[in-house]
Coordinates of C-alpha atoms in Angstrom, one line a residue:
M7 CA -39.2 34.9 18.7
M8 CA -36.3 34.3 16.3
W9 CA -33.8 34.4 19.1
A10 CA -35.9 32.1 21.3
A11 CA -35.8 29.5 18.4
I12 CA -32.0 29.9 18.1
I13 CA -31.4 29.5 21.8
C14 CA -33.8 26.4 22.0
G15 CA -32.1 24.9 19.0
L16 CA -28.6 25.4 20.5
V17 CA -29.6 24.0 23.8
F18 CA -31.1 20.9 22.1
Y19 CA -28.0 20.5 20.0
K20 CA -25.7 20.6 23.1
L21 CA -27.9 18.1 24.9
I22 CA -27.8 15.6 22.0
K23 CA -24.1 16.0 21.6
R24 CA -23.5 15.8 25.4
F25 CA -25.4 12.6 26.0
F26 CA -25.4 10.7 22.7
Y27 CA -22.1 11.5 21.1
D28 CA -18.5 11.7 22.1
D29 CA -16.2 14.5 20.9
D30 CA -13.3 12.0 20.8
I31 CA -15.1 10.0 18.1
L32 CA -14.6 12.8 15.6
D33 CA -10.8 12.7 15.8
V34 CA -10.0 9.2 16.7
E35 CA -6.7 8.3 15.2
G36 CA -7.1 5.3 12.9
S37 CA -10.9 5.5 12.8
D38 CA -10.9 6.9 9.3
H39 CA -8.6 4.0 8.2
S40 CA -11.0 1.5 9.8
S41 CA -14.1 3.0 8.2
A42 CA -12.3 3.1 4.8
L43 CA -11.2 -0.5 5.4
F44 CA -14.8 -1.7 5.9
S45 CA -16.0 0.3 3.0
V46 CA -13.5 -1.3 0.7
A47 CA -14.3 -4.8 2.1
D48 CA -18.0 -4.2 1.5
R49 CA -17.5 -3.1 -2.1
V50 CA -15.0 -6.0 -2.8
Q51 CA -17.6 -8.5 -1.7
K52 CA -20.3 -6.9 -3.8
L53 CA -18.1 -6.8 -6.9
Y54 CA -16.6 -10.3 -6.6
G55 CA -18.6 -12.3 -4.1
G56 CA -16.6 -15.0 -2.3
N57 CA -15.7 -14.6 1.4
V58 CA -14.1 -11.5 2.8
Y59 CA -12.3 -11.4 6.1
V60 CA -11.5 -8.0 7.8
G61 CA -9.0 -6.9 10.5
L62 CA -7.0 -10.1 10.9
R63 CA -4.1 -10.5 13.3
I64 CA -2.1 -13.4 12.0
P65 CA 0.7 -14.9 14.2
D66 CA 4.1 -14.5 12.6
A67 CA 6.3 -17.4 13.7
D68 CA 9.6 -15.6 12.7
T69 CA 9.0 -12.5 15.0
S70 CA 6.7 -14.1 17.6
S71 CA 4.3 -11.2 17.0
R72 CA 1.0 -10.7 15.2
Q73 CA 0.8 -9.2 11.7
S74 CA -2.2 -7.0 11.0
I75 CA -3.9 -7.8 7.7
D76 CA -6.6 -5.4 6.5
I77 CA -8.6 -7.7 4.2
V78 CA -8.4 -11.2 2.8
L79 CA -10.6 -12.1 -0.2
V80 CA -11.2 -15.8 -0.8
K81 CA -12.4 -16.9 -4.2
K82 CA -12.3 -20.2 -6.1
E83 CA -9.8 -18.6 -8.4
E84 CA -7.4 -17.2 -5.8
V85 CA -6.8 -15.7 -2.4
V86 CA -6.0 -11.9 -2.3
V87 CA -4.5 -10.0 0.6
I88 CA -5.7 -6.4 0.3
S89 CA -4.0 -3.6 2.1
V90 CA -6.0 -0.4 2.3
K91 CA -4.1 2.9 2.4
N92 CA -6.5 5.8 3.0
Y93 CA -3.8 8.4 2.2
S94 CA -4.6 12.0 1.1
G95 CA -2.6 14.7 -0.5
I96 CA 0.0 14.5 -3.3
L97 CA 1.6 11.1 -3.6
T98 CA 5.2 10.5 -4.9
V99 CA 7.2 7.3 -4.8
N100 CA 10.8 7.6 -3.8
G101 CA 13.6 5.6 -5.4
D102 CA 13.9 3.3 -2.4
G103 CA 10.2 2.4 -2.7
T104 CA 8.9 4.5 0.2
W105 CA 6.0 6.8 -0.4
A106 CA 5.6 10.5 0.5
C107 CA 2.2 12.2 0.8
E108 CA 2.3 16.0 0.9
K109 CA -0.8 17.7 2.4
T110 CA -2.1 20.4 0.0
S111 CA -3.2 22.7 2.8
S112 CA -0.2 22.5 5.2
H113 CA 2.4 21.2 2.8
K114 CA 3.4 18.8 5.5
V115 CA 5.0 15.6 4.1
E116 CA 4.1 12.2 5.6
R117 CA 6.5 9.4 4.7
H118 CA 5.4 5.7 4.6
P119 CA 7.2 2.4 4.2
D120 CA 6.8 0.7 0.8
P121 CA 3.1 -0.5 1.0
V122 CA 3.6 -3.1 -1.7
A123 CA 6.5 -4.7 0.1
E124 CA 4.4 -4.7 3.3
A125 CA 1.5 -6.4 1.4
R126 CA 3.8 -9.0 0.0
K127 CA 5.2 -9.7 3.4
Q128 CA 1.6 -10.0 4.8
A129 CA 0.7 -12.5 2.0
S130 CA 3.8 -14.6 2.9
I131 CA 3.0 -14.6 6.6
L132 CA -0.6 -15.6 5.9
E133 CA 0.5 -18.4 3.6
S134 CA 2.9 -19.7 6.3
Y135 CA 0.1 -19.5 8.9
L136 CA -2.3 -21.4 6.7
E137 CA 0.3 -24.1 6.2
Q138 CA 0.8 -24.4 9.9
R139 CA -2.9 -25.0 10.3
G140 CA -3.0 -27.6 7.6
V141 CA -4.0 -25.6 4.6
A142 CA -1.4 -25.8 1.8
L143 CA -2.4 -23.5 -1.0
P144 CA -1.5 -24.4 -4.6
E145 CA 1.5 -22.5 -5.8
G146 CA 0.6 -19.0 -7.0
Y147 CA -2.9 -18.9 -5.5
I148 CA -2.2 -16.1 -3.0
S149 CA -1.4 -12.6 -4.2
C150 CA -1.7 -9.1 -2.8
K151 CA -3.1 -5.7 -3.7
V152 CA -2.8 -2.2 -2.3
V153 CA -6.0 -0.1 -2.6
L154 CA -6.0 3.7 -2.5
P155 CA -9.7 4.5 -2.0
N156 CA -9.4 8.2 -1.0
P157 CA -10.5 10.6 -3.7
K158 CA -8.4 13.3 -2.1
L159 CA -5.2 11.5 -3.1
C160 CA -3.4 12.8 -6.2
T161 CA -1.0 10.3 -7.6
I162 CA 2.0 11.7 -9.6
A163 CA 2.9 9.3 -12.5
A164 CA 0.3 6.7 -11.5
S165 CA 1.2 4.6 -14.5
S166 CA 4.6 3.9 -13.0
L167 CA 3.2 2.5 -9.8
P168 CA 3.6 -1.3 -9.2
S169 CA 0.9 -3.5 -10.7
E170 CA -0.2 -4.4 -7.2
V171 CA -1.4 -0.9 -6.6
V172 CA -5.1 0.0 -7.3
T173 CA -5.5 3.8 -7.6
H174 CA -8.6 5.6 -6.8
D175 CA -9.5 6.1 -10.5
E176 CA -9.1 2.3 -11.1
W177 CA -11.1 1.6 -7.9
V178 CA -14.2 3.6 -8.8
Q179 CA -14.2 2.2 -12.4
M180 CA -14.4 -1.4 -11.3
K181 CA -17.7 -3.1 -12.3
P182 CA -19.3 -6.2 -10.9
G183 CA -19.0 -9.3 -13.1
P184 CA -21.3 -12.3 -13.6
K185 CA -22.1 -14.3 -10.5
N186 CA -19.2 -16.5 -9.3
M187 CA -16.8 -14.8 -11.7
F188 CA -14.5 -11.8 -11.5
S189 CA -15.3 -8.6 -13.3
G190 CA -14.7 -8.5 -17.0
W191 CA -13.2 -5.0 -16.8
V192 CA -10.1 -5.0 -19.1
K193 CA -7.8 -3.6 -16.4
N194 CA -9.2 -5.6 -13.5
P195 CA -6.4 -5.6 -10.9
F196 CA -7.7 -8.6 -9.0
R197 CA -8.1 -11.1 -11.8
A198 CA -5.4 -13.7 -11.9
G199 CA -6.6 -16.3 -14.4
K200 CA -5.9 -19.2 -12.2
K201 CA -7.6 -22.6 -12.0
D202 CA -10.3 -23.0 -9.4
M203 CA -9.2 -24.0 -6.0
Q204 CA -10.2 -27.5 -5.0
E205 CA -13.4 -27.4 -3.0
S206 CA -12.0 -29.2 0.0
I207 CA -9.1 -26.8 0.3
Q208 CA -11.4 -23.8 0.0
Q209 CA -13.6 -25.1 2.8
N210 CA -10.6 -25.7 5.1
L211 CA -9.3 -22.2 4.2
N212 CA -12.5 -20.5 5.1
F213 CA -12.7 -22.4 8.4
V214 CA -9.2 -21.4 9.3
L215 CA -9.7 -17.7 8.4
S216 CA -13.1 -17.6 10.2
T217 CA -11.4 -18.7 13.4
A218 CA -8.2 -16.7 13.0
P219 CA -7.4 -13.9 15.5
I220 CA -8.9 -10.6 14.7
W221 CA -9.0 -7.1 16.1
D222 CA -11.9 -6.2 18.3
R223 CA -14.4 -4.0 16.4
L224 CA -16.1 -1.0 17.8
V225 CA -19.0 0.5 15.8
L226 CA -19.9 4.1 16.8
I227 CA -22.4 6.6 15.7
Y228 CA -21.5 10.3 15.9
L229 CA -22.8 13.7 15.2
A230 CA -21.4 14.6 11.8
S231 CA -22.5 18.1 11.0
F232 CA -24.8 20.9 12.0
N233 CA -26.5 21.8 8.7
A234 CA -27.3 25.5 9.3
S235 CA -25.5 28.3 7.6
K236 CA -24.6 31.5 9.5
S237 CA -27.2 33.4 7.6
D238 CA -29.9 31.1 9.0
F239 CA -29.2 32.5 12.5
F240 CA -30.2 35.9 11.3
T241 CA -33.2 35.1 9.2
N242 CA -36.6 33.6 9.7
K243 CA -35.5 30.5 7.8
I244 CA -34.8 28.7 11.1
N245 CA -37.8 27.5 13.0
C246 CA -36.2 24.6 14.8
L247 CA -32.5 24.1 14.7
A248 CA -32.8 20.6 15.9
C249 CA -34.4 19.6 12.6
R250 CA -31.2 20.6 10.9
L251 CA -29.0 18.1 12.7
E252 CA -27.4 15.5 10.4
L253 CA -26.0 12.1 11.1
K254 CA -23.3 10.5 9.0
A255 CA -22.6 6.8 8.5
N256 CA -21.3 4.7 11.4
K257 CA -17.7 5.0 12.3
Y258 CA -15.6 1.9 12.7
V259 CA -12.7 1.5 15.1
L260 CA -10.4 -1.5 15.3
G261 CA -8.3 -2.3 18.3
E262 CA -8.5 -4.1 21.7
F263 CA -11.3 -3.8 24.2
L264 CA -9.8 -3.4 27.7
E265 CA -12.5 -2.7 30.2
F266 CA -15.7 -0.8 31.2
K267 CA -15.5 2.2 33.5
G268 CA -18.3 3.7 35.5
K269 CA -20.3 3.3 38.7
Q270 CA -19.7 0.2 40.7
E271 CA -23.3 -1.0 40.3
D272 CA -23.0 -0.8 36.5
L273 CA -19.6 -2.5 36.5
Q274 CA -21.1 -5.4 38.5
A275 CA -23.9 -5.7 36.0
L276 CA -21.3 -5.8 33.1
S277 CA -19.0 -8.2 34.9
Q278 CA -20.3 -11.2 32.9
I279 CA -19.1 -9.6 29.6
R280 CA -15.7 -11.2 29.3
R281 CA -13.9 -12.1 26.1
S282 CA -14.0 -15.8 26.9
K283 CA -17.7 -15.8 27.3
V284 CA -19.1 -13.1 25.0
E285 CA -18.5 -12.5 21.3
R286 CA -20.7 -9.4 20.7
I287 CA -22.6 -6.7 22.5
T288 CA -25.1 -4.2 21.1
V289 CA -26.4 -1.0 22.8
Q290 CA -30.0 0.1 22.7
K291 CA -31.1 3.6 23.6
T292 CA -34.6 4.4 24.8
S293 CA -35.8 7.9 25.4
M294 CA -39.0 9.8 26.0
F295 CA -39.9 13.0 24.1
G296 CA -36.5 12.9 22.4
L297 CA -34.6 13.5 25.6
A298 CA -31.3 11.7 26.2
P299 CA -31.8 8.5 28.2
S300 CA -30.2 8.1 31.6
R301 CA -29.9 4.4 31.2
L302 CA -29.0 2.1 28.4
Q303 CA -29.9 -1.5 27.5
V304 CA -26.8 -3.6 26.8
L305 CA -27.4 -6.9 25.0
Y306 CA -24.7 -9.4 24.7
A307 CA -24.3 -12.7 22.8
L308 CA -22.7 -15.6 24.6
R309 CA -19.9 -17.2 22.7
D310 CA -20.6 -20.6 21.2
Y311 CA -17.6 -22.3 19.8
R312 CA -19.7 -25.0 18.2
T313 CA -21.6 -22.8 15.8
E314 CA -21.2 -19.6 13.9
G315 CA -23.2 -16.6 15.4
A316 CA -25.6 -16.6 18.2
S317 CA -29.3 -17.6 18.2
E318 CA -31.9 -15.4 19.8
A319 CA -32.0 -17.5 23.0
E320 CA -28.3 -16.9 23.5
W321 CA -28.6 -13.1 24.0
K322 CA -28.7 -11.7 27.5
E323 CA -29.4 -8.2 28.7
V324 CA -28.3 -5.7 31.4
T325 CA -29.2 -2.1 32.0
V326 CA -26.6 0.5 32.9
R327 CA -26.2 4.3 33.2
S328 CA -25.5 6.1 30.0
S329 CA -22.4 7.7 31.6
T330 CA -20.6 4.3 31.5
E331 CA -17.5 4.2 29.3
I332 CA -15.6 1.7 27.2
I333 CA -11.8 1.7 27.4
F334 CA -10.3 0.8 24.0
Q335 CA -6.7 0.5 22.7
L336 CA -6.5 1.5 19.1
E337 CA -5.1 -0.8 16.4
N338 CA -1.3 -0.7 16.1
S339 CA -1.1 2.1 18.7
S340 CA -0.2 2.5 22.3
K341 CA -3.0 5.1 22.7
V342 CA -5.9 4.2 24.9
R343 CA -9.2 6.0 24.3
K344 CA -12.5 6.3 26.2
F345 CA -15.8 6.1 24.5
K346 CA -19.2 6.8 26.1
L347 CA -21.4 3.7 25.9
S348 CA -24.2 5.9 24.6
S349 CA -22.2 6.5 21.4
V350 CA -21.6 2.8 20.8
I351 CA -23.7 0.7 18.4
S352 CA -21.9 -2.6 18.8
L353 CA -18.7 -4.2 19.9
T354 CA -17.4 -7.5 18.5
L355 CA -14.8 -9.3 20.6
S356 CA -12.1 -11.6 19.3
A357 CA -11.8 -15.0 21.0

């Protein structure tokens, strides 16, 4: 009886993993950074209010390329470019400003360009872009910060880090302040003490940032862990292994949507989903008796350049096989990855 329960549980686990989740999701390069980025953005907005813009791709006139900017926080008091570095290990800062992170397990050293210099450059590029689009910020209103949110990062001589760097300890100690004001925390790294931005400038600024180029955003759900110890397999503690399956929070991936892949019939049904016409898709899964569905409902919102978001009437729907895949190029990478549509929650497309 015990072995029958074990076998049934393992079979159920394999089915769930096979049809709902993609092994590639677990080790997508850059997905941990993207998830950390959205986590930081969410907390920044809860702490300070204002408007938060994530995953921008700002044109750089000097290089004729686009500069990735993790987060931009817009408040009446100031504009802050926030670079999120989800580093882990033991951090040391070299004399030339570059950073080195030594992994505690493998002792492998990863070297990174000066994040503060990068953030300052991003702030400068953003300021130039805003000026080109008719938004001239008052002098000193734009600044930058580098946030280190990973608790697995040990910083040597943290006190010697540039003032723009927010360590993990500082990050977790931040407290929300009164509404429409920055936190009163004595070491608040974001407070700048500047005069409020003129309302008309702020409105124009928010409009420009809301229409600025961004990375496409893929939201995935994945099987995080199998919460059964080895001893469970040899005791009567296990009745149904499937009840022990755990799901973690959604995983975010930034990059560029390229195409769908699958059966010709499904590709024909999805042919209306083009960047110029559609701004967002969501995937709904329906199943009977907990079995994996063979078909998926894909809802897509038509792009409306006149208003923000899509009303209920602007959503359309198609049904495709669960084996259909999304081809996605990862942010700042030449790598192209495939994701099963059954593992996708939503996809937001840049205009």
